[in-house]
mmCIF file of C-alpha atoms in Angstrom:
data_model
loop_
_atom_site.group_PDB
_atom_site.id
_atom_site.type_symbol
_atom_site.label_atom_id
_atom_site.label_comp_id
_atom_site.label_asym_id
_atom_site.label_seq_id
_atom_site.Cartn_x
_atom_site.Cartn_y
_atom_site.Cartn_z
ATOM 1 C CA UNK A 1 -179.675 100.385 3.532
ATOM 2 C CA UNK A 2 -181.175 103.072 5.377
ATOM 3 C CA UNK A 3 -184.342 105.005 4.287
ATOM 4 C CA UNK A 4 -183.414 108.070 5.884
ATOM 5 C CA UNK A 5 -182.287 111.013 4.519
ATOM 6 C CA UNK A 6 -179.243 110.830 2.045
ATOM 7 C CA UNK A 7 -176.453 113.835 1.146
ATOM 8 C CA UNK A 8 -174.115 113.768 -1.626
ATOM 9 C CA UNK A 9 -171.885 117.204 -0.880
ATOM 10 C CA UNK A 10 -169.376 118.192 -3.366
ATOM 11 C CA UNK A 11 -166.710 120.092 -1.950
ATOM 12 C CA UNK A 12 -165.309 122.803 -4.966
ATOM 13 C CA UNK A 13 -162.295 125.198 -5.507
ATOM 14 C CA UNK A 14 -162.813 126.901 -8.569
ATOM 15 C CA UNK A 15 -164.529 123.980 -10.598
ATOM 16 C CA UNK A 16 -166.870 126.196 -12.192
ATOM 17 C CA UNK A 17 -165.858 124.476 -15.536
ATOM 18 C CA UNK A 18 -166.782 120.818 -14.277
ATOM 19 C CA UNK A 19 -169.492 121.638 -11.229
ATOM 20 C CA UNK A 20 -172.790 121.843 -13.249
ATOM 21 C CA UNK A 21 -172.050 118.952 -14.876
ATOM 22 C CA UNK A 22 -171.276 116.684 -11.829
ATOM 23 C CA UNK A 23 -174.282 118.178 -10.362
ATOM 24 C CA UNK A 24 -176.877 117.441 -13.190
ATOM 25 C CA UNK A 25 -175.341 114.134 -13.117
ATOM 26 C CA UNK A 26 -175.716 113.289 -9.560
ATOM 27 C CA UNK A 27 -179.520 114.201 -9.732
ATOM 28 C CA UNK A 28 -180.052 111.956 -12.545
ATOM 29 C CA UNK A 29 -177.886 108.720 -11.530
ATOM 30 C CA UNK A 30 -178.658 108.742 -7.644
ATOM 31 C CA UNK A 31 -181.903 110.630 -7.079
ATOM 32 C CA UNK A 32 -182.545 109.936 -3.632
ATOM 33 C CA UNK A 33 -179.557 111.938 -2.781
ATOM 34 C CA UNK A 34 -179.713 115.900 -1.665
ATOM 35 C CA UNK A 35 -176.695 117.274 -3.580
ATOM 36 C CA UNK A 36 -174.669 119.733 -1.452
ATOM 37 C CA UNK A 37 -172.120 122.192 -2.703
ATOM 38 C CA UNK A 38 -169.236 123.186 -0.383
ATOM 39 C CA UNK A 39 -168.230 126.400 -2.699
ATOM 40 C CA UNK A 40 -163.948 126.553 -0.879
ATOM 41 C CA UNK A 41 -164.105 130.281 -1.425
ATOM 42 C CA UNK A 42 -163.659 130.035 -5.170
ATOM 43 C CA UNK A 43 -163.024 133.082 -7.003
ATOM 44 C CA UNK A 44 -164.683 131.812 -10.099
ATOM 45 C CA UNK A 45 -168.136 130.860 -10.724
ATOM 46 C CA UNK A 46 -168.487 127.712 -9.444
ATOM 47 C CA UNK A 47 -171.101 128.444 -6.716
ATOM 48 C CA UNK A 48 -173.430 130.287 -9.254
ATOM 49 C CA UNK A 49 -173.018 127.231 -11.752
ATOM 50 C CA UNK A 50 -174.090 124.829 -8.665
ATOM 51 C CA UNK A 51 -177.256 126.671 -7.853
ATOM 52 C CA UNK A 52 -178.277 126.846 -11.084
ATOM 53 C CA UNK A 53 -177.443 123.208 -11.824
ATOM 54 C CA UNK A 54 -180.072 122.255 -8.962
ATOM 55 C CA UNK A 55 -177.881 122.109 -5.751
ATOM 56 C CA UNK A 56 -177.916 123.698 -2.284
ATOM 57 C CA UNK A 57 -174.982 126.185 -2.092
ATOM 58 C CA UNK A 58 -172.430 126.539 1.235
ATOM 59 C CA UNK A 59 -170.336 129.299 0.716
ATOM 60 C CA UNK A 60 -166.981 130.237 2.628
ATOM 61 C CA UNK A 61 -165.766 133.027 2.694
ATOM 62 C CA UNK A 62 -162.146 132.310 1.903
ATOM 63 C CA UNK A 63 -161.140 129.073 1.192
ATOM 64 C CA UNK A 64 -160.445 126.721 4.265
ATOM 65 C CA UNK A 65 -158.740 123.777 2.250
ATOM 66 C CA UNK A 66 -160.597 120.388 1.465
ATOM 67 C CA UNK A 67 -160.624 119.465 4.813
ATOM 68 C CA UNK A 68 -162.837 122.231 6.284
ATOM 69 C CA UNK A 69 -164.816 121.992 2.916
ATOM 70 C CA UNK A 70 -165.554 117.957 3.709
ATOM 71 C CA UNK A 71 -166.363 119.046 6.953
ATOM 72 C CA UNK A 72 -168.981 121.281 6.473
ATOM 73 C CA UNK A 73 -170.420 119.113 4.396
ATOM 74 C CA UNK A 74 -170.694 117.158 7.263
ATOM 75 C CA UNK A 75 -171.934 119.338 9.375
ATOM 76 C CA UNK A 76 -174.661 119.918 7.231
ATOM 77 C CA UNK A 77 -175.379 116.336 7.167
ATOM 78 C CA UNK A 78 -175.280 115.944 10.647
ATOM 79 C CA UNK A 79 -177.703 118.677 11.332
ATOM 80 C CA UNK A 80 -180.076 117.881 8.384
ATOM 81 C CA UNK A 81 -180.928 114.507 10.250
ATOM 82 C CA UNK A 82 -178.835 112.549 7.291
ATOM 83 C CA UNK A 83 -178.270 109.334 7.932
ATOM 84 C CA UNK A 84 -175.607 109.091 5.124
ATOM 85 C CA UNK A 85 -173.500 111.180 3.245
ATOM 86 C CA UNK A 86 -171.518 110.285 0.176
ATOM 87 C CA UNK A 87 -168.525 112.224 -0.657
ATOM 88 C CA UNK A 88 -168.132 113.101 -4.529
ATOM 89 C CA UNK A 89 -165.300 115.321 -5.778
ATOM 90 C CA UNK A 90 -166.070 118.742 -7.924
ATOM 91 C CA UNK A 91 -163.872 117.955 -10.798
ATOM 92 C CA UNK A 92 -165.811 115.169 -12.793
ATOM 93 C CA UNK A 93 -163.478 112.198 -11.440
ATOM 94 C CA UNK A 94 -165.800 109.914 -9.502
ATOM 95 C CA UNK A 95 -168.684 108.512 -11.471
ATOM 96 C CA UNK A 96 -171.982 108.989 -9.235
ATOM 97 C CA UNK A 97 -173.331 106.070 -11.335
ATOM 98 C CA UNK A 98 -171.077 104.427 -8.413
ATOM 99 C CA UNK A 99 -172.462 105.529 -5.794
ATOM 100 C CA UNK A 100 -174.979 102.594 -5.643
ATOM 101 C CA UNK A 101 -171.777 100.503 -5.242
ATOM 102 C CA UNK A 102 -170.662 102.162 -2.741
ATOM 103 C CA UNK A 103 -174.118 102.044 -0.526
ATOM 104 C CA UNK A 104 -173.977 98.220 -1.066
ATOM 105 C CA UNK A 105 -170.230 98.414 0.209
ATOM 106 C CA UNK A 106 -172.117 99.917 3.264
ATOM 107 C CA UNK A 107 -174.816 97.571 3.806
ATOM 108 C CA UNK A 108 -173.152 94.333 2.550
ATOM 109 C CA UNK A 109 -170.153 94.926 5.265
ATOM 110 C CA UNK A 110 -171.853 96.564 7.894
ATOM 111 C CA UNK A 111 -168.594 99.357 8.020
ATOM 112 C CA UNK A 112 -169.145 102.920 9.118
ATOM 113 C CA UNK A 113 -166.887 104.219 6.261
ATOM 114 C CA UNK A 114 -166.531 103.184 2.979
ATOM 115 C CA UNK A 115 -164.215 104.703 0.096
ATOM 116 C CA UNK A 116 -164.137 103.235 -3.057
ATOM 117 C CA UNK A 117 -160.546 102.077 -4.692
ATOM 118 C CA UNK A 118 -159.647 102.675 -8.175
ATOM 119 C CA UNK A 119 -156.965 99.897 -7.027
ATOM 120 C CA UNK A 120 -158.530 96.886 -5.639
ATOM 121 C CA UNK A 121 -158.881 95.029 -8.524
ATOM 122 C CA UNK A 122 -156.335 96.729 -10.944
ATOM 123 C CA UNK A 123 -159.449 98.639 -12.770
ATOM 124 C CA UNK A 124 -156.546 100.015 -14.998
ATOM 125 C CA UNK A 125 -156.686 103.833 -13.604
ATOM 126 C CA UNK A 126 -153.340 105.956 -14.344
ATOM 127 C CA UNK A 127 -151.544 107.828 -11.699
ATOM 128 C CA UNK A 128 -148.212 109.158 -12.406
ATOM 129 C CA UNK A 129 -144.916 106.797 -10.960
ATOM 130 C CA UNK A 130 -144.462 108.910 -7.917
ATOM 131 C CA UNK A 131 -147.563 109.549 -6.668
ATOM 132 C CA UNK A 132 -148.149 105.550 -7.716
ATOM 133 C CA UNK A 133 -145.492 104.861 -5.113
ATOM 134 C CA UNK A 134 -146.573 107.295 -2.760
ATOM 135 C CA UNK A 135 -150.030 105.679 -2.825
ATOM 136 C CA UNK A 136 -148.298 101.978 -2.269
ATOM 137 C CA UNK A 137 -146.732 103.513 0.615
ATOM 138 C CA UNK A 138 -149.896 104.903 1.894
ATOM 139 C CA UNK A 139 -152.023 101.653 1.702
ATOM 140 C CA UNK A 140 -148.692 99.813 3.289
ATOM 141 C CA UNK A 141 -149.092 102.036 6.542
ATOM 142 C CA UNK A 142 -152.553 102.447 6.705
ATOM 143 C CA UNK A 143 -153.148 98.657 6.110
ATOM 144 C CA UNK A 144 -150.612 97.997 8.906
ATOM 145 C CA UNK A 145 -151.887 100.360 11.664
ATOM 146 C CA UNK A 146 -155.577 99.454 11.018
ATOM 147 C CA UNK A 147 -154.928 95.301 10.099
ATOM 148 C CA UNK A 148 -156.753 96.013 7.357
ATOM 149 C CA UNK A 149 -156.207 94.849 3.698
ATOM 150 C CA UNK A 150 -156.037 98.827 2.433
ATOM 151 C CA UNK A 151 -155.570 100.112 -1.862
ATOM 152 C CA UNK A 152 -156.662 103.250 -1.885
ATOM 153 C CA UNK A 153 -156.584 105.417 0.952
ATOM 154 C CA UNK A 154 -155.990 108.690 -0.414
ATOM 155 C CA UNK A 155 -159.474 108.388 -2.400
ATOM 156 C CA UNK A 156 -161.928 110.992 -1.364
ATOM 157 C CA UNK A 157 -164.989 108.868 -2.860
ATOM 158 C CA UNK A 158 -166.692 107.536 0.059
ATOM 159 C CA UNK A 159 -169.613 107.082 1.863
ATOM 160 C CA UNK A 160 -170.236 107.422 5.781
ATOM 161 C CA UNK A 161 -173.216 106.467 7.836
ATOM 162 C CA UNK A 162 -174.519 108.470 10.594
ATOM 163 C CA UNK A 163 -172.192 107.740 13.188
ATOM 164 C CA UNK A 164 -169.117 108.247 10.899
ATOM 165 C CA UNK A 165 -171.193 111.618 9.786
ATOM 166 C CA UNK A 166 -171.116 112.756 13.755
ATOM 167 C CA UNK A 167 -167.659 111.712 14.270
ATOM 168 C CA UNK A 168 -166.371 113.917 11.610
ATOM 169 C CA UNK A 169 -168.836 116.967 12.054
ATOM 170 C CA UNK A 170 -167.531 117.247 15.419
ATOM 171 C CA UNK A 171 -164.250 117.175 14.226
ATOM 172 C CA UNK A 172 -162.395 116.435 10.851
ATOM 173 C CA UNK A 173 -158.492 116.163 10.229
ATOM 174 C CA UNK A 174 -157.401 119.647 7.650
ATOM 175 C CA UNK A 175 -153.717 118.620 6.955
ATOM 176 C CA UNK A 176 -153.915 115.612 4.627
ATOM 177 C CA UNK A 177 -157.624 114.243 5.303
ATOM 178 C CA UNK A 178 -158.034 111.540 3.059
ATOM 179 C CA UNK A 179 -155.908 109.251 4.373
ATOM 180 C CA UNK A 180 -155.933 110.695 8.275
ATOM 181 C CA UNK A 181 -159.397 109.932 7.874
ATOM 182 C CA UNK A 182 -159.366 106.546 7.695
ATOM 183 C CA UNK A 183 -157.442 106.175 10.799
ATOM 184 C CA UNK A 184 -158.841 108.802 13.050
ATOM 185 C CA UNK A 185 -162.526 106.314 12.321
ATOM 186 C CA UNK A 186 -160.529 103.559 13.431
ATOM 187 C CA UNK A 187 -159.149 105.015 16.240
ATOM 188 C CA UNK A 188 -162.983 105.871 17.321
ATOM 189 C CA UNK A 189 -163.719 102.440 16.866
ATOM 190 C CA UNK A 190 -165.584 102.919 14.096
ATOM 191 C CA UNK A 191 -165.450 100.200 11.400
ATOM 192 C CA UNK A 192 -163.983 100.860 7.874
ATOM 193 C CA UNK A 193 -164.539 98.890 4.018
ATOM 194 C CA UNK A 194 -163.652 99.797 0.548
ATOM 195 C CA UNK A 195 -164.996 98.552 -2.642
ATOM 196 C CA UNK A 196 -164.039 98.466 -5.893
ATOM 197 C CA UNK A 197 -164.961 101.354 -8.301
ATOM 198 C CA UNK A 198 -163.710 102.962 -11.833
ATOM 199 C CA UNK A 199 -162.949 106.511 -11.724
ATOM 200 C CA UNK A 200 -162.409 108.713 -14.544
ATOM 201 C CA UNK A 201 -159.325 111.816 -15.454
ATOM 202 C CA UNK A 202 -160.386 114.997 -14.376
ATOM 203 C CA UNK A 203 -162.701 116.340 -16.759
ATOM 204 C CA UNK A 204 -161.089 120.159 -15.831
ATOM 205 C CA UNK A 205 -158.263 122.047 -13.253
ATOM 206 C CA UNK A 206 -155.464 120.225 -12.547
ATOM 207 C CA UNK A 207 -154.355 118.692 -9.628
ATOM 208 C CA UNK A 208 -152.853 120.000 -6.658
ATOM 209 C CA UNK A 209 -150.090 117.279 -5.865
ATOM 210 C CA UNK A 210 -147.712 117.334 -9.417
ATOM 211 C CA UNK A 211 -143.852 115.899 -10.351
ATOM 212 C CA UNK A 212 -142.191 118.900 -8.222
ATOM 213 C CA UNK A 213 -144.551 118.312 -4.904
ATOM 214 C CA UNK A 214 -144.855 114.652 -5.200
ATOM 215 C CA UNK A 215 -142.169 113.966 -2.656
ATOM 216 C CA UNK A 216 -142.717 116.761 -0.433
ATOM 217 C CA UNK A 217 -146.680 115.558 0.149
ATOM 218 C CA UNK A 218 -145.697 112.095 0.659
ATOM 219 C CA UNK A 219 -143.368 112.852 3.446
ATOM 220 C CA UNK A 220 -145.849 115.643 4.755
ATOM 221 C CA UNK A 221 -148.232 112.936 5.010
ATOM 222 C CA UNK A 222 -145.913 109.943 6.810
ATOM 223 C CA UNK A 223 -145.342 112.605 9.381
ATOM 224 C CA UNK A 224 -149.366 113.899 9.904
ATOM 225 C CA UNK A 225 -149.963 109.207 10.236
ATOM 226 C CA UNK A 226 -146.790 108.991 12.994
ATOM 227 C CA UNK A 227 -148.065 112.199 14.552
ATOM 228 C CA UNK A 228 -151.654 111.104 15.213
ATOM 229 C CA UNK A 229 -150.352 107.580 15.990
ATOM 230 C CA UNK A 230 -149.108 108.888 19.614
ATOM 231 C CA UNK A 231 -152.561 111.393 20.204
ATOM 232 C CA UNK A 232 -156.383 110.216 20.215
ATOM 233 C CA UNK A 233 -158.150 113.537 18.689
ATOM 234 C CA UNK A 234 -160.505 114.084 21.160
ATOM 235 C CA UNK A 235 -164.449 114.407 20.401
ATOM 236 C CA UNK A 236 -166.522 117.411 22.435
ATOM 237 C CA UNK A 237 -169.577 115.545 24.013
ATOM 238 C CA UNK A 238 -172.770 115.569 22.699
ATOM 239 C CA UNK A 239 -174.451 119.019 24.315
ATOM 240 C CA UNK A 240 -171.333 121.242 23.872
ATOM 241 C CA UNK A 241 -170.889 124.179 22.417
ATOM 242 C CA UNK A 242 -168.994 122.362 19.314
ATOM 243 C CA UNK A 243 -170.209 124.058 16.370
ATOM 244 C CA UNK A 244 -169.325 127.498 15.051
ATOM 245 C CA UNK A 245 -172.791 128.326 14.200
ATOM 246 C CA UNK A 246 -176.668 126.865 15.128
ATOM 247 C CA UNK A 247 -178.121 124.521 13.049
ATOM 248 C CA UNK A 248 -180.765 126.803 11.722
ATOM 249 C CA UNK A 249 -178.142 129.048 10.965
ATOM 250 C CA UNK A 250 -176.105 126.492 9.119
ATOM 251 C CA UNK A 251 -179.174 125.257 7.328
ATOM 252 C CA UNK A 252 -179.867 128.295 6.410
ATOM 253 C CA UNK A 253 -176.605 129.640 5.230
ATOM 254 C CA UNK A 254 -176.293 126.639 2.786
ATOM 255 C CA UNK A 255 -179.543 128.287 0.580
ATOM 256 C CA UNK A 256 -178.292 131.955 0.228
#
């Protein structure tokens, strides 16, 4: 694994019940990880419990949706000079005891992008019957486009090396990102992996996606994959004007 730098950003709507905790808990079970806090524009206290907790703040001003939260994150990665970033969700679900598992997913199969699967080998993890079946659906189509053996792409705990970091700083699908994701790094030629992992209930919040949306999302999503099947998303050159602010600016925002 790399020695370089190493981010774990949290991107968080409203978690201020759950955020301290996941931060104290990432600086005690992986330490050589900066923890970043993408604050979604909550309206509670969730960016005041992450700085106090220990973590670098980014705060938008209204709330973009977890896809411009992730990629700020990686933005922030990319210009920090981090050579990976792990992804770890606000609400107490993924375990950052895990995150070592993930790195080794990294290393061991030389991928760009690596998620971890609550899935791969039936780790017992209860979803509800609909979104279960959306899920199968998911790793059906994903699996098939990429000819990969895919469980879990809708999980949002994973870990990218620098070139997976640039790829999605300069740009980073908003719609359903999780599982567009995946397939805009293999359309990049980037190579993916996913491990096996145990993740826990939310510890607080609920979920977006419930019994009355269930449907709705998975068809939402089938469209977004057939859509970006017949586009490549195209990536501004290194040198462009591609970001919305300067690095020092960025860097700088992240501490106020």
């Amino acid at each position: 694994m790399s020695r370089g730098r190493k981010l774990a950003m949290v991107p968080a709507l409203n978690e201020e019940g759950s955020v301290a905790a996941v931060v104290e808990e990432l600086r005690a079970q992986a330490p050589g990880f900066d923890v970043l806090v993408v604050d979604d524009g909550s309206t509670d206290a969730t960016a005041e419990r992450a700085r106090a907790a220990g973590a670098e703040v980014l705060s938008h001003p209204f709330n973009l949706g977890i896809g411009g939260a992730v990629q700020s994150g990686y933005r922030f990665a990319f210009l920090g000079d981090y050579e990976v970033a792990v992804q770890v969700d606000g609400d107490g679900q993924h375990d950052p005891g895990q995150i070592s598992t993930l790195e080794a997913g990294l290393e061991r199969s030389g991928a760009d992008l690596v998620w971890g699967s609550r899935f791969l080998e039936h780790a017992g993890y209860q979803v509800p019957r609909l979104r279960r079946a959306g899920r199968v659906v998911f790793a059906r189509v994903v699996s098939a486009i990429t000819r990969e053996p895919i469980t879990d792409p809708t999980s949002g705990f994973r870990i990218a090396n620098r070139r997976a970091i640039e790829l999605f700083a300069r740009d980073y699908p908003h719609d359903y990102p999780e599982v567009e994701a995946i397939l805009m790094a293999h359309s990049h030629d980037l190579e993916i992996s996913e491990v096996a992992v145990t993740m826990r209930q939310r510890e607080t919040g609920r979920s977006s996606i419930n019994m009355l949306n269930a449907g709705y999302y998975m068809v939402r999503v089938l469209l977004a994959i057939f859509v970006g099947l017949f586009r490549r998303r195209p990536i501004p050159p290194p040198g462009d004007d591609w970001l919305a602010t300067s690095p020092s600016e960025a860097l700088e925002g992240a501490r106020r």
